[in-house]
mmCIF file of C-alpha atoms in Angstrom:
data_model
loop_
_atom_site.group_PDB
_atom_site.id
_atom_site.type_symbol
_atom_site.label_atom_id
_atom_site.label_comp_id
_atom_site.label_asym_id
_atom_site.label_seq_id
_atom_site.Cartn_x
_atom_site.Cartn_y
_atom_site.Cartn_z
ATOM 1 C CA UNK A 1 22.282 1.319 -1.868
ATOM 2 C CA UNK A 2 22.698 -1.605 -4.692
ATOM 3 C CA UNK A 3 25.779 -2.787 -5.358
ATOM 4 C CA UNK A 4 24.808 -4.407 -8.446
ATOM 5 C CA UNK A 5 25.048 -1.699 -11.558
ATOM 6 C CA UNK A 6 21.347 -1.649 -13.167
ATOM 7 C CA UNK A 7 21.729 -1.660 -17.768
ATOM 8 C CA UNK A 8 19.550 0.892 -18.855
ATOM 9 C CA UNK A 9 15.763 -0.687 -19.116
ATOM 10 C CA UNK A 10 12.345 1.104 -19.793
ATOM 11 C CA UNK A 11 9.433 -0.935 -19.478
ATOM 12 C CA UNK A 12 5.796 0.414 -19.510
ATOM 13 C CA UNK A 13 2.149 -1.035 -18.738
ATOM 14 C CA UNK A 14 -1.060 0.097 -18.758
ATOM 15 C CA UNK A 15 -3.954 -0.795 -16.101
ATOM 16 C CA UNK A 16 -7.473 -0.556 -15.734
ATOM 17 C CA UNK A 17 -8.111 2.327 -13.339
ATOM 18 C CA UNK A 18 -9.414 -0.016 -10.361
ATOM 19 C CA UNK A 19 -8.470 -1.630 -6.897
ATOM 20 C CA UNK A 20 -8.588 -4.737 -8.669
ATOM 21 C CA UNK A 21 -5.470 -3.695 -10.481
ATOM 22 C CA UNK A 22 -3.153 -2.860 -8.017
ATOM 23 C CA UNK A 23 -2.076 -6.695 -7.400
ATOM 24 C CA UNK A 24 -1.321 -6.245 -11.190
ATOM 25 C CA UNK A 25 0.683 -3.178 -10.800
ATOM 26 C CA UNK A 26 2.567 -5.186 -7.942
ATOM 27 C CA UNK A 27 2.820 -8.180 -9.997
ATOM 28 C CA UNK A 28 4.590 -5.861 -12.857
ATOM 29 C CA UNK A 29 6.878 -3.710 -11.101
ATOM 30 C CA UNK A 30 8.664 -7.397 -9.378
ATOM 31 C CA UNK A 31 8.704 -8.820 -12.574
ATOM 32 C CA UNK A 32 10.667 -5.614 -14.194
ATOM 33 C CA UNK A 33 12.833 -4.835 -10.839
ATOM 34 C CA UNK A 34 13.527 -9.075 -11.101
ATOM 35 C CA UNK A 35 15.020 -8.098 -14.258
ATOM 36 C CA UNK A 36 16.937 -5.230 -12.792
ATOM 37 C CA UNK A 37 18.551 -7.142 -10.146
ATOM 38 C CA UNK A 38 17.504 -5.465 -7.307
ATOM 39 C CA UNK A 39 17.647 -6.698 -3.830
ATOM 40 C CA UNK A 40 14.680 -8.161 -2.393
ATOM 41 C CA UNK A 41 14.383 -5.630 0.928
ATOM 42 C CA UNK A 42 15.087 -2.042 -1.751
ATOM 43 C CA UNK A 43 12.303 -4.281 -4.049
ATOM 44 C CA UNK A 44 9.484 -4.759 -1.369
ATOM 45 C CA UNK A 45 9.854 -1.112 -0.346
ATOM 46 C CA UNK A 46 9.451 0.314 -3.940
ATOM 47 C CA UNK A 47 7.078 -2.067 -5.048
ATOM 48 C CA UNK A 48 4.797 -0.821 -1.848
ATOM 49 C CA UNK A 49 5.692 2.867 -2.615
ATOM 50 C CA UNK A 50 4.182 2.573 -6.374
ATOM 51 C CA UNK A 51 1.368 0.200 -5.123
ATOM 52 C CA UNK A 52 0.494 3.332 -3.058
ATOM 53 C CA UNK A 53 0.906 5.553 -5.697
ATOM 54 C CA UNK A 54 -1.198 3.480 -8.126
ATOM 55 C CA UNK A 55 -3.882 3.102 -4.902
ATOM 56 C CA UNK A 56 -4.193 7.475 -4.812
ATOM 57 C CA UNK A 57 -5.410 7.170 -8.421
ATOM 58 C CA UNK A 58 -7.918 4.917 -8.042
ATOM 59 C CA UNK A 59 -8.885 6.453 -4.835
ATOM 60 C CA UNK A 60 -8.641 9.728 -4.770
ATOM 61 C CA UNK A 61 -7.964 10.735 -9.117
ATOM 62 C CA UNK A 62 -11.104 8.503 -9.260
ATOM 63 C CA UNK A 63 -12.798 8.245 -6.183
ATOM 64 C CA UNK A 64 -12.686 4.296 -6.644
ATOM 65 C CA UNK A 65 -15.595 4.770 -9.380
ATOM 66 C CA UNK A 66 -16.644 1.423 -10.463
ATOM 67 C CA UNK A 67 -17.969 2.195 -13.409
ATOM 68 C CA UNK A 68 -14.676 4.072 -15.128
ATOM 69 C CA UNK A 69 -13.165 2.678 -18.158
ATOM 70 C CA UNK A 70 -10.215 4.638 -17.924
ATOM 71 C CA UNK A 71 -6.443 2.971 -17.948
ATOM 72 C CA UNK A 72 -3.211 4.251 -15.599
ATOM 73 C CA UNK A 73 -0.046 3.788 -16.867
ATOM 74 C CA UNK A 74 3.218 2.638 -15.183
ATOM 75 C CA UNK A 75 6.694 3.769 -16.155
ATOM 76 C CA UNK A 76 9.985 1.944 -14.924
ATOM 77 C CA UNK A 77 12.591 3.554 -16.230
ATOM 78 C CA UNK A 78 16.419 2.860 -15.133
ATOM 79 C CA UNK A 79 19.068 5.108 -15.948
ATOM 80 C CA UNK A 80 22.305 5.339 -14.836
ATOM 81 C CA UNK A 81 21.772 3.749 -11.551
ATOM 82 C CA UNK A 82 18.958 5.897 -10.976
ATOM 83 C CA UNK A 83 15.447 4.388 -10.908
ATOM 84 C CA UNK A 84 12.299 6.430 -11.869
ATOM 85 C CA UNK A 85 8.682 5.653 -11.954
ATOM 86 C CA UNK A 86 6.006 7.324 -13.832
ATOM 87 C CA UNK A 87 2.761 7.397 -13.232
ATOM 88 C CA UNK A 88 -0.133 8.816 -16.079
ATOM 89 C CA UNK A 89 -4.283 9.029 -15.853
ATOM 90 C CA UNK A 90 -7.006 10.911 -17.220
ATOM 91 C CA UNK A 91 -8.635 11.449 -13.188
ATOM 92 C CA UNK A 92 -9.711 14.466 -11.037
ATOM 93 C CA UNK A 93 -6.464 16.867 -11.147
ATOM 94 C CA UNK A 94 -4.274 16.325 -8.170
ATOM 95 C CA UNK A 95 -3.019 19.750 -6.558
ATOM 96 C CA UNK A 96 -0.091 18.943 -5.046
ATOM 97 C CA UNK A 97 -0.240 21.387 -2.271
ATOM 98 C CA UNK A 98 -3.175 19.320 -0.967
ATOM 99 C CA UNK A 99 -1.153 15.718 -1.442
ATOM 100 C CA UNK A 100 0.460 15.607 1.910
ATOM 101 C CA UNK A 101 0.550 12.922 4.737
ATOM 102 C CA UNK A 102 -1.585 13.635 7.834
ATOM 103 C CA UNK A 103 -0.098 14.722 11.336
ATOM 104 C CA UNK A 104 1.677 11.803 13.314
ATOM 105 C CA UNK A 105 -0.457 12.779 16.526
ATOM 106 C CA UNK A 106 -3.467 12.469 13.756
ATOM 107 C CA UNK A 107 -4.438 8.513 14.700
ATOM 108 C CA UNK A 108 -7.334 8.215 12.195
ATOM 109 C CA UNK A 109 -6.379 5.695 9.214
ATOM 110 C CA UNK A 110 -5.774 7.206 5.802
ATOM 111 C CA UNK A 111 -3.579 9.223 4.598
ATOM 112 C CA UNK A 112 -0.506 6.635 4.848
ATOM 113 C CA UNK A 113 0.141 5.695 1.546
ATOM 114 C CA UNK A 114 1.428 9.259 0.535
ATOM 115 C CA UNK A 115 3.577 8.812 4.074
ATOM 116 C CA UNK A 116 4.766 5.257 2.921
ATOM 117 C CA UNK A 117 5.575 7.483 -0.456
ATOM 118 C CA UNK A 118 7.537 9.598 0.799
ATOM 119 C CA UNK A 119 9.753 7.881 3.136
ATOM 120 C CA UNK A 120 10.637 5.386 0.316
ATOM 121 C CA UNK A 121 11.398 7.683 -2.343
ATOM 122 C CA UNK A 122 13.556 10.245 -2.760
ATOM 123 C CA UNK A 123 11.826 12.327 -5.092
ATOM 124 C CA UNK A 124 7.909 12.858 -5.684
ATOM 125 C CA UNK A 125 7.149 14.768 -8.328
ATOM 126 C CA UNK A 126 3.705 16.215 -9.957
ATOM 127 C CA UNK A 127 4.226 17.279 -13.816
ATOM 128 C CA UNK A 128 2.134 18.625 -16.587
ATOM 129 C CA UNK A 129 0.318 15.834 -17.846
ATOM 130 C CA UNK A 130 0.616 16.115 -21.619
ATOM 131 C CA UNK A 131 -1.980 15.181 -23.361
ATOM 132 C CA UNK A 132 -4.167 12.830 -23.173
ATOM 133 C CA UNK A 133 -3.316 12.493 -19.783
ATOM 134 C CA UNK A 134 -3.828 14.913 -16.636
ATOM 135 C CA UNK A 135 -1.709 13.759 -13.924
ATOM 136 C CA UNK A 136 1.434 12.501 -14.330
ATOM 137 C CA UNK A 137 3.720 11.627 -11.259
ATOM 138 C CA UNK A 138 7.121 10.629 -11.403
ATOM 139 C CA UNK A 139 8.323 8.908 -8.252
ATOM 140 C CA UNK A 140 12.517 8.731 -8.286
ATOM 141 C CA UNK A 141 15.430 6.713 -6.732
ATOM 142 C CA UNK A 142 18.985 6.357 -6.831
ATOM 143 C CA UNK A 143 19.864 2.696 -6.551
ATOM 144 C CA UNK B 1 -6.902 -12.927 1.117
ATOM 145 C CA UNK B 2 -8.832 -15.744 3.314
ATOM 146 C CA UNK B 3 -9.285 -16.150 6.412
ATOM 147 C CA UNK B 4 -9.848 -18.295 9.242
ATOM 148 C CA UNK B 5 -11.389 -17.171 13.248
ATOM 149 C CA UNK B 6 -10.401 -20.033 16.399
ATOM 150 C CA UNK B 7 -12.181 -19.405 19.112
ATOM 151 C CA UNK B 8 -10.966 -19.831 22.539
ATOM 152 C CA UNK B 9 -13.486 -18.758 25.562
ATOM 153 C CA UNK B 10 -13.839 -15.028 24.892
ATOM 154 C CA UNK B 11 -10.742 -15.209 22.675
ATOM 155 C CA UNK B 12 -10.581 -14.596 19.007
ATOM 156 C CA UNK B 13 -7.839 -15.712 16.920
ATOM 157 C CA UNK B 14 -8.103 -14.408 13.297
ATOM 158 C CA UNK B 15 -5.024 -15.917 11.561
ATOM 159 C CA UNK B 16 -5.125 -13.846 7.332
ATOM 160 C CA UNK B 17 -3.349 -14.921 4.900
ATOM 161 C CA UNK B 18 -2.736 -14.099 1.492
ATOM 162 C CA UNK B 19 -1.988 -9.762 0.499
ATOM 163 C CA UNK B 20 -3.732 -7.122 2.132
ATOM 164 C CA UNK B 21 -4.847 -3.909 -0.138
ATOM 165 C CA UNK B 22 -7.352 -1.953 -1.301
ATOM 166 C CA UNK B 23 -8.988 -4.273 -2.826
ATOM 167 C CA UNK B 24 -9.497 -6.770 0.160
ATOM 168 C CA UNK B 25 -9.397 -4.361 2.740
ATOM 169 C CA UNK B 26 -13.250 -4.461 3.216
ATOM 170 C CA UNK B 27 -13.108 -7.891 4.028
ATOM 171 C CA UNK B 28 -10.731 -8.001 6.258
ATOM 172 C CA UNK B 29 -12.290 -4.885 8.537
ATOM 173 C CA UNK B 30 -15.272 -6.841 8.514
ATOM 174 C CA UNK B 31 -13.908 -9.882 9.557
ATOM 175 C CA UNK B 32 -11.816 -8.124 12.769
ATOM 176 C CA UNK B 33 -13.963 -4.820 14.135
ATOM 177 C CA UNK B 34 -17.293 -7.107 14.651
ATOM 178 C CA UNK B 35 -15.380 -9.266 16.924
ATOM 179 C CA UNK B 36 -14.009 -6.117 18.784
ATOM 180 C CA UNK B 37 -17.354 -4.366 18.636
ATOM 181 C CA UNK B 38 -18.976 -7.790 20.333
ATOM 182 C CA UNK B 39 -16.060 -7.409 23.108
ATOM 183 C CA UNK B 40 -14.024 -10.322 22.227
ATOM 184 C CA UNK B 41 -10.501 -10.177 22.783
ATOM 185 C CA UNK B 42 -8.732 -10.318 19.093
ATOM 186 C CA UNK B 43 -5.493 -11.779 18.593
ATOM 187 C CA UNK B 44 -4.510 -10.926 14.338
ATOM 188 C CA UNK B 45 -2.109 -13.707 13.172
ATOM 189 C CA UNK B 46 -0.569 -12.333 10.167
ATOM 190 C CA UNK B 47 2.155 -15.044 9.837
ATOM 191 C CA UNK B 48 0.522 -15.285 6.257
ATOM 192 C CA UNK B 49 0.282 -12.318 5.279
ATOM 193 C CA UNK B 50 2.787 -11.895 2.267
ATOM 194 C CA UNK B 51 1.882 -8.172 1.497
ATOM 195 C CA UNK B 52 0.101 -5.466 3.589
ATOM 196 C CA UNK B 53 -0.179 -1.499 2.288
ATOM 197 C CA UNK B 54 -1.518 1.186 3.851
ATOM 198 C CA UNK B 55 -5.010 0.172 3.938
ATOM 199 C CA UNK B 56 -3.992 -3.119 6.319
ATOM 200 C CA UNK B 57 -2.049 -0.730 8.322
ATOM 201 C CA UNK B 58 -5.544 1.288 8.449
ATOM 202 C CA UNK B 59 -7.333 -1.700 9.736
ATOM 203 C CA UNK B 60 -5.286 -2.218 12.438
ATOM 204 C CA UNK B 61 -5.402 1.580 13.716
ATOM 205 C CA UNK B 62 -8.811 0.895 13.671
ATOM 206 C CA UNK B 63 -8.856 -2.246 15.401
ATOM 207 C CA UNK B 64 -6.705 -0.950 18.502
ATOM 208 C CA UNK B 65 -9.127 2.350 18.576
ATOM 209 C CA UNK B 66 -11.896 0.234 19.141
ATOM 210 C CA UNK B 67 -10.369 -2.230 21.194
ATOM 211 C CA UNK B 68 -9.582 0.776 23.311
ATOM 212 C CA UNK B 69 -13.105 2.326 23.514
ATOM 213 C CA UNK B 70 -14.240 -1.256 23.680
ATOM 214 C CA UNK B 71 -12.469 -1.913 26.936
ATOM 215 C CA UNK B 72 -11.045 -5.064 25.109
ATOM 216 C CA UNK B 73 -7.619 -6.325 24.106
ATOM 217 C CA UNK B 74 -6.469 -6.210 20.099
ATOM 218 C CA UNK B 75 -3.011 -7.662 19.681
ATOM 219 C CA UNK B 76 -0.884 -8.896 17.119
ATOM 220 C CA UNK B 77 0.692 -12.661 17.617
ATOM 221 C CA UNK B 78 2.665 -13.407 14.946
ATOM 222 C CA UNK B 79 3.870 -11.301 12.407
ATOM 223 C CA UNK B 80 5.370 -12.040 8.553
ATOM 224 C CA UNK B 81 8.796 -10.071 7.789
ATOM 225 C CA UNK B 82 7.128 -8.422 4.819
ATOM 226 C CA UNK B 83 3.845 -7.173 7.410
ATOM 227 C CA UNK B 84 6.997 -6.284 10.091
ATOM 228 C CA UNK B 85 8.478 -3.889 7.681
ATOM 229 C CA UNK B 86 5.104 -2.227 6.725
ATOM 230 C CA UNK B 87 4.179 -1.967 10.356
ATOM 231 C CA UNK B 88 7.828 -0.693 11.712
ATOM 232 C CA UNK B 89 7.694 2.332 8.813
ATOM 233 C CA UNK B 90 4.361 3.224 9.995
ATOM 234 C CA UNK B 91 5.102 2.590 13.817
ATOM 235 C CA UNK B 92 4.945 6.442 14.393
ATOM 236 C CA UNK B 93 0.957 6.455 13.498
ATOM 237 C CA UNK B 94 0.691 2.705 15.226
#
């Protein structure tokens, strides 16, 4: 829990849709949770839980295609001490019965990030996407 | 990401340093398995390492499978807070 009370704060960016970006994404969620005031260990954890996020777009929404011109788009919204994190492309639909982690007595790699997700957040969310997107995830936390 | 490999009799020492992803991830599994996969016995330094996500974590799943079919040792030496974290979330698939 932060002890410091976050001011209402919305900022949004958008990315090119490839791996190349994620140390972007990173780069953009410290720099708005900087301006939030949150505590470095709560600030590594979410900034790896939207990393991983951003990663299962280009991976699996795109299938890391190299040739895609297509932009993602990062929400960081604070509201009344509760953080929430939006997430927007134009990729493969994502059925969410089929986003799930893998089996712990499953050792083959992959499969993490939406484990790394989920213990992070409190809330994971898949909504209509509203045009012109298709999938839009919002990630939540109460700080 | 860079990297640097000491070698020490049948010993490899691959000290990374930089952040692990997605995007880097390639390089790093073929820096580490063909050392494994020649039988050397790997040593990862990630005192340097200043970010690791899931795909670093996938590396070194990968690393201690082979190391096991290998017959050879893959350990970790040193460890960054920020890589501890990562690694002691995921311990459970580790």
């Amino acid at each position: 829990m932060n002890e410091v009370a976050q001011a209402n704060h919305t900022e949004k960016k958008a990315f090119l849709v490839k791996s190349s970006s994620l140390k972007d994404v990173r780069t953009f969620c410290r720099e708005v949770f900087a301006k939030l005031q949150i505590e470095q260990n709560l600030k590594d954890e979410l900034v790896l839980a939207i990393a991983e996020a951003a990663q299962n777009i280009v991976k699996h929404a795109y299938k890391d295609d190299p040739n895609t011109k297509d932009i993602m788009v990062v929400k960081i919204s604070c509201e009344d001490n509760k953080l929430q994190i939006a997430f927007y492309d134009r990729g493969t639909p994502v059925d969410p019965k089929k986003v799930k982690h893998r089996e712990i007595d499953n050792i083959k790699p992959g499969g993490l990030g939406t484990f790394f997700i989920q213990e992070i957040m409190d809330a994971v969310e898949f909504k209509e996407g509203g045009k012109p997107w298709i999938n839009h995830l919002v990630l939540t936390k109460k700080l | 990401m860079t990297y640097k490999v000491e070698e020490i009799d049948n010993k490899r020492i691959v000290h990374l340093d930089g952040e692990i992803d997605m995007e880097v991830a390639d390089k790093a599994r073929n820096t580490i398995l063909p050392l494994i996969e020649a039988g050397h016995e790997v040593h990862l330094n990630l005192s340097k390492v200043e970010y690791m996500d899931s795909s670093g974590i996938s590396i070194l799943i990968e690393s201690k499978k082979l190391s096991e079919q290998k017959n050879t040792k893959f350990e970790l030496v040193d460890i960054s807070k920020p890589v501890e974290k990562v690694i002691a979330m995921a311990k459970k698939f580790l």
